[in-house]
Coordinates of N, CA, C and O in Angstrom, one line a residue:
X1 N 98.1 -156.6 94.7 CA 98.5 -155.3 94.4 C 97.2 -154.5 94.1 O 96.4 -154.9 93.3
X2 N 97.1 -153.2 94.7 CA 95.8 -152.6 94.4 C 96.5 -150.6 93.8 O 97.1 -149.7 94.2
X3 N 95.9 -151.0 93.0 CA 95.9 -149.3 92.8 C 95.2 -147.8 93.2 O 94.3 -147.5 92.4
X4 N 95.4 -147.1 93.8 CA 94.2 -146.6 94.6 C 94.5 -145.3 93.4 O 95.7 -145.0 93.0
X5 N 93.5 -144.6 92.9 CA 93.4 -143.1 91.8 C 92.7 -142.2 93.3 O 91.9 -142.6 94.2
X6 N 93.4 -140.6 93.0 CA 92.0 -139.9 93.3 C 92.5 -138.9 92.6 O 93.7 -138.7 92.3
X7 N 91.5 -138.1 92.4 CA 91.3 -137.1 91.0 C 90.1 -135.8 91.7 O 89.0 -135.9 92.1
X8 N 90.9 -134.5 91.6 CA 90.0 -133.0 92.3 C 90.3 -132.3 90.8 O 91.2 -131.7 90.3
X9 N 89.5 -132.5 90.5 CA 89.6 -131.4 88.9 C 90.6 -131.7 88.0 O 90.7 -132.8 87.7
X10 N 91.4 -130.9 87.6 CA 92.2 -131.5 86.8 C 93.6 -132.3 87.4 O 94.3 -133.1 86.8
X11 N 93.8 -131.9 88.8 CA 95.1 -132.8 89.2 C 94.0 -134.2 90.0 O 92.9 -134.3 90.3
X12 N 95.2 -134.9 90.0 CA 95.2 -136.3 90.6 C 96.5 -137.5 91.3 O 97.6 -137.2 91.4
X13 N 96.2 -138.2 91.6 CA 97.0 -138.8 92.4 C 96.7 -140.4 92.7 O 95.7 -141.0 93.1
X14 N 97.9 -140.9 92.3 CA 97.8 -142.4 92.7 C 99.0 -143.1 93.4 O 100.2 -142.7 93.3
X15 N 98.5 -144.2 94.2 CA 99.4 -144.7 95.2 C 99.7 -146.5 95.0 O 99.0 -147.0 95.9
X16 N 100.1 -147.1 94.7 CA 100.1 -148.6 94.4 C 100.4 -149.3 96.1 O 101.3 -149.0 96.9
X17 N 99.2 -150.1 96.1 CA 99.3 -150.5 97.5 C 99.3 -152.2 97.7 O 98.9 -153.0 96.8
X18 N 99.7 -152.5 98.7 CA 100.3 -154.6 98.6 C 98.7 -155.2 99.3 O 98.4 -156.3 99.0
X19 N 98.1 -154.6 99.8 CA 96.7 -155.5 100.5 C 95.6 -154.3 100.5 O 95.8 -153.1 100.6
X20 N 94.5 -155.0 100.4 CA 93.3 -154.6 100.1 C 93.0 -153.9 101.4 O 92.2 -153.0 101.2
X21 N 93.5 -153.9 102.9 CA 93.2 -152.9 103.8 C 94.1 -151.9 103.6 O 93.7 -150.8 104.0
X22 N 95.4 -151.9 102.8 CA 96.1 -150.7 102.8 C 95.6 -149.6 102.0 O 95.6 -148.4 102.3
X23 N 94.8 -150.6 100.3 CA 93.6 -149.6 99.9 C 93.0 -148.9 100.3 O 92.9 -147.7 100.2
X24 N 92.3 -150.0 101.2 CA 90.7 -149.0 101.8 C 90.9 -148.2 102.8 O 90.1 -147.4 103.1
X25 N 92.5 -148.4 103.5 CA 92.7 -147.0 104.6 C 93.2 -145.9 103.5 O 93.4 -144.8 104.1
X26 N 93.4 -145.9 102.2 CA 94.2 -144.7 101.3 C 92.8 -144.2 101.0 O 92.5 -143.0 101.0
X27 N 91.9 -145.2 100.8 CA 90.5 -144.6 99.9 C 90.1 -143.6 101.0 O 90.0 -142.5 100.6
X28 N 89.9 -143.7 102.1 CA 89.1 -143.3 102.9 C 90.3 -141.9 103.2 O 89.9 -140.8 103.0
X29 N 91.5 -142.0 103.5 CA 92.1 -141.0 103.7 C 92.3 -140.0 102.6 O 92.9 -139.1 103.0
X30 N 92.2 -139.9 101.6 CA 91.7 -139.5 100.2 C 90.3 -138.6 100.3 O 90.3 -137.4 100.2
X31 N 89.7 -139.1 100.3 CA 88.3 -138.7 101.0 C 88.2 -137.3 101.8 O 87.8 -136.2 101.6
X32 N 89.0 -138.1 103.0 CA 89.0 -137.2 104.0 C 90.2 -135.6 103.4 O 90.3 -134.4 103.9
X33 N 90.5 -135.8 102.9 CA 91.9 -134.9 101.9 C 90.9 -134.2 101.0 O 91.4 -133.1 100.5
X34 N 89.3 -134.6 100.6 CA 88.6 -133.6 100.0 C 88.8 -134.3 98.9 O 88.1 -133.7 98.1
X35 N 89.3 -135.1 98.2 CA 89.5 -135.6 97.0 C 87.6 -136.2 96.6 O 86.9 -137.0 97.2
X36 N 87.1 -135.4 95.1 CA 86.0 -136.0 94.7 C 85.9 -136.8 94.0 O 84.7 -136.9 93.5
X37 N 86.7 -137.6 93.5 CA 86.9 -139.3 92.5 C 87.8 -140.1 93.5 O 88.8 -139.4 93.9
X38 N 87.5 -141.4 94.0 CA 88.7 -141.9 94.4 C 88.3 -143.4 93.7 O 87.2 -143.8 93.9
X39 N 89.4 -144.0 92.8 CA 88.8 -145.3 92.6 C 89.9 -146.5 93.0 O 91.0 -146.2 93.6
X40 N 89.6 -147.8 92.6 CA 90.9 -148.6 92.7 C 90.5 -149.9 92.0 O 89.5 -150.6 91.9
X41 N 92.1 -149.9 91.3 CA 92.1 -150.9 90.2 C 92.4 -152.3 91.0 O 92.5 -152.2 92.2
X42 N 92.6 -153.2 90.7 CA 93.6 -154.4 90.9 C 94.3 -154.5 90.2 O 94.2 -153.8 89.3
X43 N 95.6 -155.6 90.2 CA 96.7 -155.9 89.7 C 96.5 -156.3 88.2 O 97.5 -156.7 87.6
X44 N 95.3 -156.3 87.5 CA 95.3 -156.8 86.2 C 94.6 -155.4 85.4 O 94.6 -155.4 84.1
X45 N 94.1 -154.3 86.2 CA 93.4 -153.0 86.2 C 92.4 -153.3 86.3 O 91.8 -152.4 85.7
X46 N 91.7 -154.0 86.7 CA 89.9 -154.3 86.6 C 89.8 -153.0 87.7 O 90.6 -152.8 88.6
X47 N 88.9 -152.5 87.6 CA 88.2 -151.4 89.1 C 87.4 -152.4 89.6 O 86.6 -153.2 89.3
X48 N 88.3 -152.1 90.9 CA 87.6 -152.9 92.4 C 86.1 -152.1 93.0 O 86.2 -150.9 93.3
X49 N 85.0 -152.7 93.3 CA 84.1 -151.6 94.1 C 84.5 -151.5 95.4 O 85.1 -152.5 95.8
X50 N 84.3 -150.7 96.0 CA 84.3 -150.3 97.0 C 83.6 -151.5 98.2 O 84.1 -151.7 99.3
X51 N 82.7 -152.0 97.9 CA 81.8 -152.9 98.6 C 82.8 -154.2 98.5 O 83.3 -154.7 99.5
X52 N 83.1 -154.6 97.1 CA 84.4 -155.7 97.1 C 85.9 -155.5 97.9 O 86.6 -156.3 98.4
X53 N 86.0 -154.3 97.7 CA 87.2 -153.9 98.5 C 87.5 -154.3 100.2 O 88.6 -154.6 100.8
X54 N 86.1 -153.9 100.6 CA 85.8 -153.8 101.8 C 85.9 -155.7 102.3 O 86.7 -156.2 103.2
X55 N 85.1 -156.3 101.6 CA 84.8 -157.5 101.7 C 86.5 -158.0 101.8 O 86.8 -158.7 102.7
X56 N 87.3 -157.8 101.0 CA 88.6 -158.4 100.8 C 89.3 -157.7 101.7 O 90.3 -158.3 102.0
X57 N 89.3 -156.7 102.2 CA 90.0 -156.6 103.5 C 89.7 -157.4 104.7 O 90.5 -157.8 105.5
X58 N 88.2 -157.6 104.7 CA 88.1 -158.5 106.1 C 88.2 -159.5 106.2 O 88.0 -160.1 107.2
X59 N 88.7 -160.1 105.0 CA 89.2 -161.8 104.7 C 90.6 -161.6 104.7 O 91.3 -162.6 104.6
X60 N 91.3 -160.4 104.8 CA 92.8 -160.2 104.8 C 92.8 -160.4 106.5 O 93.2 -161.4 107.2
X61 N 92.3 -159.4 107.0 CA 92.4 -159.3 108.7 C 92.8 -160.4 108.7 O 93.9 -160.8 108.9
X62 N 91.1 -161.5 108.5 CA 90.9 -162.8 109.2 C 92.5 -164.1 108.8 O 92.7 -165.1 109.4
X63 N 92.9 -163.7 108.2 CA 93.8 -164.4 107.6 C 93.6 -165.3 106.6 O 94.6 -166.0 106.3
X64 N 92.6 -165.4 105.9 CA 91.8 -166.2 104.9 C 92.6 -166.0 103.1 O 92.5 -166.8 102.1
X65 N 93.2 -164.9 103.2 CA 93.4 -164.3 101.6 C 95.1 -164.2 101.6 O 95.5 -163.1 101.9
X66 N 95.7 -164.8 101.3 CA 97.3 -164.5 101.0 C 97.4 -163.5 99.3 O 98.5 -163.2 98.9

């Protein structure tokens, strides 16, 4: 379970998501929505980086990560 935040001044918005690509397609469409904070937590709230994020999606593709 991943948490994705994004935050434009004082409003914000968050979406709870089941795999680390459904993340990183929210981060990036967040982004593209003009949003200037986008972060994401994991299931215990640790903040995920962006670079780890990325890495755990392509081990999801591969089928490597249940």
């Amino acid at each position: 379970m991943y948490r994705v935040f994004a935050r434009n001044g004082a409003g914000g918005v968050s979406v709870v998501l089941a795999t680390a690509g459904a993340a990183l397609r929210k981060v990036e469409e967040f982004r593209d929505d003009g949003f200037r904070s986008v972060s994401v937590l994991d299931a215990s709230g640790a903040t995920i980086k962006e670079a780890e994020l990325t890495a755990m999606a392509q081990v999801e593709s591969k089928g490597e990560l249940s």
